[in-house]
Short mmCIF file of C-alpha atoms in Angstrom, two decimals:
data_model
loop_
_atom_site.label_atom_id
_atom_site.label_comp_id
_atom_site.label_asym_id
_atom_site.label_seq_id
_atom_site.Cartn_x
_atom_site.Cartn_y
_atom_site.Cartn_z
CA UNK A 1 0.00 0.00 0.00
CA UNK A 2 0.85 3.90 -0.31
CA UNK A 3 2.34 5.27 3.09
CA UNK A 4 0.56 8.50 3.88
CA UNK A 5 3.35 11.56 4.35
CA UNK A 6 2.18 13.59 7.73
CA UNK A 7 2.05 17.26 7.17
CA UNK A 8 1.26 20.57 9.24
CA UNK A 9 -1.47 22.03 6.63
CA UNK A 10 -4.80 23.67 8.83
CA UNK A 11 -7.13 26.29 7.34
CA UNK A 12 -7.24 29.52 9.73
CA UNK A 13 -8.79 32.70 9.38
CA UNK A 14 -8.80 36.02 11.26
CA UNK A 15 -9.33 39.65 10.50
CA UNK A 16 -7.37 42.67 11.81
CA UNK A 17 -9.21 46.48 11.58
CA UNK A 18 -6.61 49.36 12.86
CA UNK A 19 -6.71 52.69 13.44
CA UNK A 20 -3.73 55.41 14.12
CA UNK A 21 -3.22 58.89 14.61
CA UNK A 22 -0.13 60.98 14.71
CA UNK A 23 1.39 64.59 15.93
CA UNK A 24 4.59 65.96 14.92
CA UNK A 25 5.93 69.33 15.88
CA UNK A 26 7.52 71.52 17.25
CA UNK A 27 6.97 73.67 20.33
CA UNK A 28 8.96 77.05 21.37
CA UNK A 29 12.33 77.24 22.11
CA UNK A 30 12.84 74.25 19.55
CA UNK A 31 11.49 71.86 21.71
CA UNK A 32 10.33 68.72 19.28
CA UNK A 33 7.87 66.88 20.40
CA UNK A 34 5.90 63.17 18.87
CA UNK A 35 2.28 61.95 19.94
CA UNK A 36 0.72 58.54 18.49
CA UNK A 37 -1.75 56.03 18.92
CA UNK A 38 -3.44 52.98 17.65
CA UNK A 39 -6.30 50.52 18.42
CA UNK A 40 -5.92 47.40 16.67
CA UNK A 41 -8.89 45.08 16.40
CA UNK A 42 -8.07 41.54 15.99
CA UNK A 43 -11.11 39.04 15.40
CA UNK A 44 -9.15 36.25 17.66
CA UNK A 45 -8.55 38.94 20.73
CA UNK A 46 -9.88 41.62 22.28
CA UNK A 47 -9.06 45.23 21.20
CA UNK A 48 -5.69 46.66 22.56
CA UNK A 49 -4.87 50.24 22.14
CA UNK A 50 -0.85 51.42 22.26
CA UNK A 51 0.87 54.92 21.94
CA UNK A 52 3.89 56.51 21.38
CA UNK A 53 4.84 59.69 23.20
CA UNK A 54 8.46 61.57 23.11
CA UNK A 55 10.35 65.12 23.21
CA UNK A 56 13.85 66.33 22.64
CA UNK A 57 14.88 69.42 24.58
CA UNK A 58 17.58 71.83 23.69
CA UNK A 59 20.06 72.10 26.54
CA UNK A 60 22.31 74.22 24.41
CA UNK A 61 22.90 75.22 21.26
CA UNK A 62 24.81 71.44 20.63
CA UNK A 63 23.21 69.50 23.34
CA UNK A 64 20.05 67.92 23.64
CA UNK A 65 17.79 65.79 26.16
CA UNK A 66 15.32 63.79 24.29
CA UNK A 67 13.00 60.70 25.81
CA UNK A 68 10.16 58.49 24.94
CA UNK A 69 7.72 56.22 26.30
CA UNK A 70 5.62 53.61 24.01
CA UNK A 71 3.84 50.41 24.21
CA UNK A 72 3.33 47.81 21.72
CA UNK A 73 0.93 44.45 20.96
CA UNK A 74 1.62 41.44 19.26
CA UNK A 75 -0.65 38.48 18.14
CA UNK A 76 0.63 35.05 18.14
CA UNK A 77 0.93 33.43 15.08
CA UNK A 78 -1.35 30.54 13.70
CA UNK A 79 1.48 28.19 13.80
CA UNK A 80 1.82 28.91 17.73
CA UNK A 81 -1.22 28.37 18.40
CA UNK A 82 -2.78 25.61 16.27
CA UNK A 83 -1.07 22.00 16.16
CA UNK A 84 1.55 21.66 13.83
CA UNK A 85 3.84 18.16 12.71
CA UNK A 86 6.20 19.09 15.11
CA UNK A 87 3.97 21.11 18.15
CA UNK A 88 1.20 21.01 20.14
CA UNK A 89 -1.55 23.15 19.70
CA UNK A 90 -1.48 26.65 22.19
CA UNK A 91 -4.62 27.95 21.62
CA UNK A 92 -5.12 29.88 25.35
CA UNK A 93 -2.35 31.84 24.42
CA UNK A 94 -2.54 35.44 25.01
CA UNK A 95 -0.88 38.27 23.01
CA UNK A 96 2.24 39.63 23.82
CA UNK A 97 2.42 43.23 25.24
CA UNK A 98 5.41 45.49 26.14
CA UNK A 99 6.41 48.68 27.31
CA UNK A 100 9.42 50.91 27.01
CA UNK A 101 10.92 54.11 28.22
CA UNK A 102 14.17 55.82 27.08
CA UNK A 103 16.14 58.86 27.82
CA UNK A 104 18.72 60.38 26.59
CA UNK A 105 21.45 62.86 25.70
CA UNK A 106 22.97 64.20 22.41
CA UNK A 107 25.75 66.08 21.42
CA UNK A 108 26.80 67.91 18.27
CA UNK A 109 30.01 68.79 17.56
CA UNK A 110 31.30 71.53 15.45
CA UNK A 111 28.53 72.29 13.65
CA UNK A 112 27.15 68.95 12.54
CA UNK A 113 30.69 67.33 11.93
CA UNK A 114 30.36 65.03 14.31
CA UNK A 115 27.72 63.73 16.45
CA UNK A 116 27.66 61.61 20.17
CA UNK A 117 24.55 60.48 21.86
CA UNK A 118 24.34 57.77 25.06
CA UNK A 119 21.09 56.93 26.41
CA UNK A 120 19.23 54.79 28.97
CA UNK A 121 16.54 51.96 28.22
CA UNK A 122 13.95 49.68 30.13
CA UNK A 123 11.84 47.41 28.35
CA UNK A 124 9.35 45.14 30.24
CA UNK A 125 7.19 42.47 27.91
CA UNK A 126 4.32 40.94 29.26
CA UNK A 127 2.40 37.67 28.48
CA UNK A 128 5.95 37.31 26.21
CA UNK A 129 5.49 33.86 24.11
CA UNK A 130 8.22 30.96 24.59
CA UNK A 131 8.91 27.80 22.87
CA UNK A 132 8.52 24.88 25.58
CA UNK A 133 9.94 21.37 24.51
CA UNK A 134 8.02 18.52 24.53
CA UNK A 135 8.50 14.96 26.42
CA UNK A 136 8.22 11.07 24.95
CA UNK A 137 6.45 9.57 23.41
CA UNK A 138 5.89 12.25 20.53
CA UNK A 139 8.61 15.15 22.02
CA UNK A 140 6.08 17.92 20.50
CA UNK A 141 6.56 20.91 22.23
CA UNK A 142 4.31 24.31 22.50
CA UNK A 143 4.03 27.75 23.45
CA UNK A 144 3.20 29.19 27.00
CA UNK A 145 3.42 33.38 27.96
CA UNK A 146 5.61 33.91 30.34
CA UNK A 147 4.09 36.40 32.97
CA UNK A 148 7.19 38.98 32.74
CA UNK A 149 10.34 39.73 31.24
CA UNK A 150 12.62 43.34 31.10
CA UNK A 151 15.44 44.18 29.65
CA UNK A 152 17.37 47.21 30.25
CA UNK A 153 20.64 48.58 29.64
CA UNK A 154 22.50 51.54 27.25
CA UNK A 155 23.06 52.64 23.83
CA UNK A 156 26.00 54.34 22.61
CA UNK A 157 25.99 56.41 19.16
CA UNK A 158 28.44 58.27 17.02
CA UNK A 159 28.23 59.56 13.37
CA UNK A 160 31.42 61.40 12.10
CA UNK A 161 29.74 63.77 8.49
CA UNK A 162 33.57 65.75 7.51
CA UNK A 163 32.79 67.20 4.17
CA UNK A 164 33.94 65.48 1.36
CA UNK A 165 32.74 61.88 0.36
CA UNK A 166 33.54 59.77 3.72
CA UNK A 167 30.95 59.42 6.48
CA UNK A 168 31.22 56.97 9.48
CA UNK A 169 28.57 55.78 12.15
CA UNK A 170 28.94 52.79 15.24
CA UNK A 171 26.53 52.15 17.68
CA UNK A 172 27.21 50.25 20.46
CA UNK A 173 23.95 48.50 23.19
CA UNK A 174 24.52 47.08 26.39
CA UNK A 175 21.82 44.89 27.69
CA UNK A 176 20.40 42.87 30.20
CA UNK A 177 17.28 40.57 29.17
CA UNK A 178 16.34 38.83 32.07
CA UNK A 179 13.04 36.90 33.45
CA UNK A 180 11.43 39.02 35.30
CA UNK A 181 8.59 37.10 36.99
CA UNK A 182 6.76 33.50 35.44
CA UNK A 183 3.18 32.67 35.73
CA UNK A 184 1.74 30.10 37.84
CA UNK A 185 0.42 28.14 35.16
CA UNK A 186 4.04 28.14 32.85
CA UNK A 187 5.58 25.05 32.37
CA UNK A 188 8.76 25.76 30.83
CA UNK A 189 12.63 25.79 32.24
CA UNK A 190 12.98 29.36 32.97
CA UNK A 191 12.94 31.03 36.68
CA UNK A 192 12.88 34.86 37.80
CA UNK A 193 16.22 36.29 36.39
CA UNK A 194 17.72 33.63 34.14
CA UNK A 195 18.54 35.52 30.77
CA UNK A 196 16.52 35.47 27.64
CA UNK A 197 17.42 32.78 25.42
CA UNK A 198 19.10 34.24 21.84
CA UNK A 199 19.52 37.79 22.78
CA UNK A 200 22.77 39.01 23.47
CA UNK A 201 23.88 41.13 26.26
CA UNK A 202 26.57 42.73 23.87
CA UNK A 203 25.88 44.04 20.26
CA UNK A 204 26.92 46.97 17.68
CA UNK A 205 27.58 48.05 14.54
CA UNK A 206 30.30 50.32 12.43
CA UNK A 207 29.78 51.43 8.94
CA UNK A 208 31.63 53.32 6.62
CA UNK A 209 30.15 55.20 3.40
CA UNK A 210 31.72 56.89 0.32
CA UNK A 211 29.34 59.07 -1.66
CA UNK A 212 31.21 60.12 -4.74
CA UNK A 213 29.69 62.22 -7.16
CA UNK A 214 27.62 59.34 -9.35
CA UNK A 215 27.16 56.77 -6.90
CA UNK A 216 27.21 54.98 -2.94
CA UNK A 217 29.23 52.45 -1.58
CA UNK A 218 28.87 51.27 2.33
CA UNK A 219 31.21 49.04 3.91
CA UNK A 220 29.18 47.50 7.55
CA UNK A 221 30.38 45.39 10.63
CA UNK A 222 28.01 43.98 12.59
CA UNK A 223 28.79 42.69 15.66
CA UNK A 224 26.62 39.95 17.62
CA UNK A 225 27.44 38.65 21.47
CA UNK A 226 27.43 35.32 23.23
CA UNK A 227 24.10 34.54 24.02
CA UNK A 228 21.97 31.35 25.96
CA UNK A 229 19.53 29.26 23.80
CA UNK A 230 18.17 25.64 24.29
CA UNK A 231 19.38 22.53 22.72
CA UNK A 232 15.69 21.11 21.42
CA UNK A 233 17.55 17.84 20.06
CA UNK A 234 17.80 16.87 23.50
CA UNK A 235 15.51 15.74 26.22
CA UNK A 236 15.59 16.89 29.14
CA UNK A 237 17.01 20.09 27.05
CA UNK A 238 20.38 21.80 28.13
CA UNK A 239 20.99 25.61 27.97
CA UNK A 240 23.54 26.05 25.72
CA UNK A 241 25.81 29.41 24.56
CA UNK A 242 26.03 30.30 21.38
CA UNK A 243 29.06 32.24 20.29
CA UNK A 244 29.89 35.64 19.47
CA UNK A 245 30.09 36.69 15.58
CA UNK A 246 31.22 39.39 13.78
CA UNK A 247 29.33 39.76 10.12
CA UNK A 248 30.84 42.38 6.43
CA UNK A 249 28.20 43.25 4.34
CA UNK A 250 29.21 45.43 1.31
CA UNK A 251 26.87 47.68 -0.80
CA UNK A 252 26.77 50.06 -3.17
CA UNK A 253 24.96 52.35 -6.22
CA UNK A 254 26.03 53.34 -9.24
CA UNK A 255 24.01 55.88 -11.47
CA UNK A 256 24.58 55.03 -14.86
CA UNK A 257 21.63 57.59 -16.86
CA UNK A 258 20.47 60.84 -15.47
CA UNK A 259 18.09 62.61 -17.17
CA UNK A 260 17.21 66.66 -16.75
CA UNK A 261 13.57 66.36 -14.83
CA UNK A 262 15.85 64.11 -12.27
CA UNK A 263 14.98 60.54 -13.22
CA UNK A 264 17.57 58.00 -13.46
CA UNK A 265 19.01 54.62 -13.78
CA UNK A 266 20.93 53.01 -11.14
CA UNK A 267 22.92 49.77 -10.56
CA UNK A 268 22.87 48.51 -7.30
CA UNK A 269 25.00 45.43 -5.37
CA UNK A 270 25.19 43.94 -2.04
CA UNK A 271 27.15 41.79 -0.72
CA UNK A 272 25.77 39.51 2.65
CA UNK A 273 28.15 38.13 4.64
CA UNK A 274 31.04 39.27 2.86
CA UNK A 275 33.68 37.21 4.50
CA UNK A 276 31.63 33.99 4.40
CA UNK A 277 31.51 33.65 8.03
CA UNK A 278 29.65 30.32 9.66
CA UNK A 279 27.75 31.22 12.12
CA UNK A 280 24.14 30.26 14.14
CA UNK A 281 21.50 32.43 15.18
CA UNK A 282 19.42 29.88 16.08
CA UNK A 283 21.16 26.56 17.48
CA UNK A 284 21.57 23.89 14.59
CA UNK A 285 20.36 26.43 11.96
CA UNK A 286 23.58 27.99 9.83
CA UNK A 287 22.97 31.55 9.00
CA UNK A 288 23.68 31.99 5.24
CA UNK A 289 26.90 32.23 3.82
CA UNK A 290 28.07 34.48 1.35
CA UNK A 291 24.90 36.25 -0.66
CA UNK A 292 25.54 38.81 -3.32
CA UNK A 293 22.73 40.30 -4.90
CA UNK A 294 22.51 42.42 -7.93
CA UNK A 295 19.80 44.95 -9.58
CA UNK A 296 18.92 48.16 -10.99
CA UNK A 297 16.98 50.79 -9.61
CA UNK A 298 14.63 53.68 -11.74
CA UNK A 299 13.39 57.03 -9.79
CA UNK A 300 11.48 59.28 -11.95
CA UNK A 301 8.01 59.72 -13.77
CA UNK A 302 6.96 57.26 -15.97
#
């Protein structure tokens, strides 16, 4: 006889209706300021309503103080919460929520050759959604919301603009993602202040862009940190650490037509993981090696 293959087809349906509003500007003394808000309206949940809120203050005449405060919603997916070929089905799982806060200070330098900035975050996500592994005889695991998590920590900026064709920017982030507090009814590994698998503590990037007269080219380092995750292939499953990386990506434009209303024809290139560096963001899944893509790009009427 024919041996039936198993697969993880399901039919699901569900309808999202949003609204948003936003206000930009600018109060006296230069004093910026950003108000927003949303209601989202998902058929599978209840309504949930987040905002943005924020203001940067002039200190000096090169310094400013800027800070923010938002909140944000997020669904789970279908394949969370209905049964799949390798998961249980999750379906009293509750959205994720969060909140975060920043503040900040930034400093220009010599009239907008250089600029510095450090600031302060807190993030705290509620109801966040976790994979938990599953036992014999099947091993399916599923999803559970954990009842709190934060993560806070700081975020260090620099963008060098000399004049002439060379520009630089790094960024640097310091964090701690941590468990915060789990519910009484989550079944997973993790306890109050164990860290947050596959986020690093550690991270940043440096870039370097020419901009000659017909054209772009970028040169960026990112930089990734040691961070936890869970070996699944095991049972009971062992937090692991995966290591640090450091990824090149190369890009660049090249106008090759220009026309006098100011459309044109541009090549463009990138270049992934330059260096063709092996590395995991997720344990047992190998990040792509070397990509290079190549296209064109029009801007004008038609």
């Amino acid at each position: 006889g024919v041996q039936a293959i198993p697969d993880s087809r399901f039919a699901a349906y569900r309808t999202n209706h949003a609204g948003y509003a936003e206000l930009v500007g600018t109060a006296l003394n230069h004093v910026s300021y950003t108000l927003a808000g949303r209601i989202d309206d998902n058929s599978d949940f209840d309504s949930h309503t987040t905002y943005r809120v924020g203001t940067s203050v002039p200190l000096s005449s090169s310094t400013r103080a800027r800070a923010s405060l938002s909140t944000a919603y997020n669904a789970p997916a279908f394949s969370q919460l209905r049964p799949t070929l390798y998961t249980a089905g999750s379906p009293g799982l509750s959205p994720e929520r969060a909140r975060s806060w920043e503040a900040g200070v930034e400093q220009t330098v010599r009239s907008g050759l250089a600029r510095v900035s450090v600031s302060y975050f807190n993030q705290s996500f509620f109801d966040l959604i976790q994979y938990l592994a599953g036992g014999p005889p099947e091993f399916k695991g599923g999803y559970a919301n954990l009842a709190e998590a934060e993560s806070n920590g700081y975020e260090m900026e620099a963008d060098l603009a000399p004049p002439g064709i060379v520009s630089a920017s790094a960024s640097f982030t310091h964090a701690r993602p941590r468990v915060a507090r789990v519910s009484s009814g989550y079944a997973g590994s993790l306890v109050p202040g164990e860290a947050l698998i596959r986020r690093p503590t550690h991270s940043g990037t440096a870039s370097m862009k020419l901009t000659p007269r017909r054209g772009s080219f970028a040169l960026t380092a990112s930089y990734v940190g040691e961070r936890p995750d869970v070996d699944f292939n095991q049972f009971p499953s062992p937090t692991v650490t995966l290591p640090a990386y450091t990824r090149i990506d190369v890009s660049g434009l090249i106008d090759i037509w220009k026309a006098g209303n100011g459309s044109s024809l541009s090549l463009t290139g990138r270049v992934e993981n330059a260096l063709d560096r092996e590395y995991e963001t997720v344990l047992h899944y190998p990040a792509p090696g070397r990509t290079i893509l190549v296209g064109a790009r029009y801007s004008g009427s038609l």
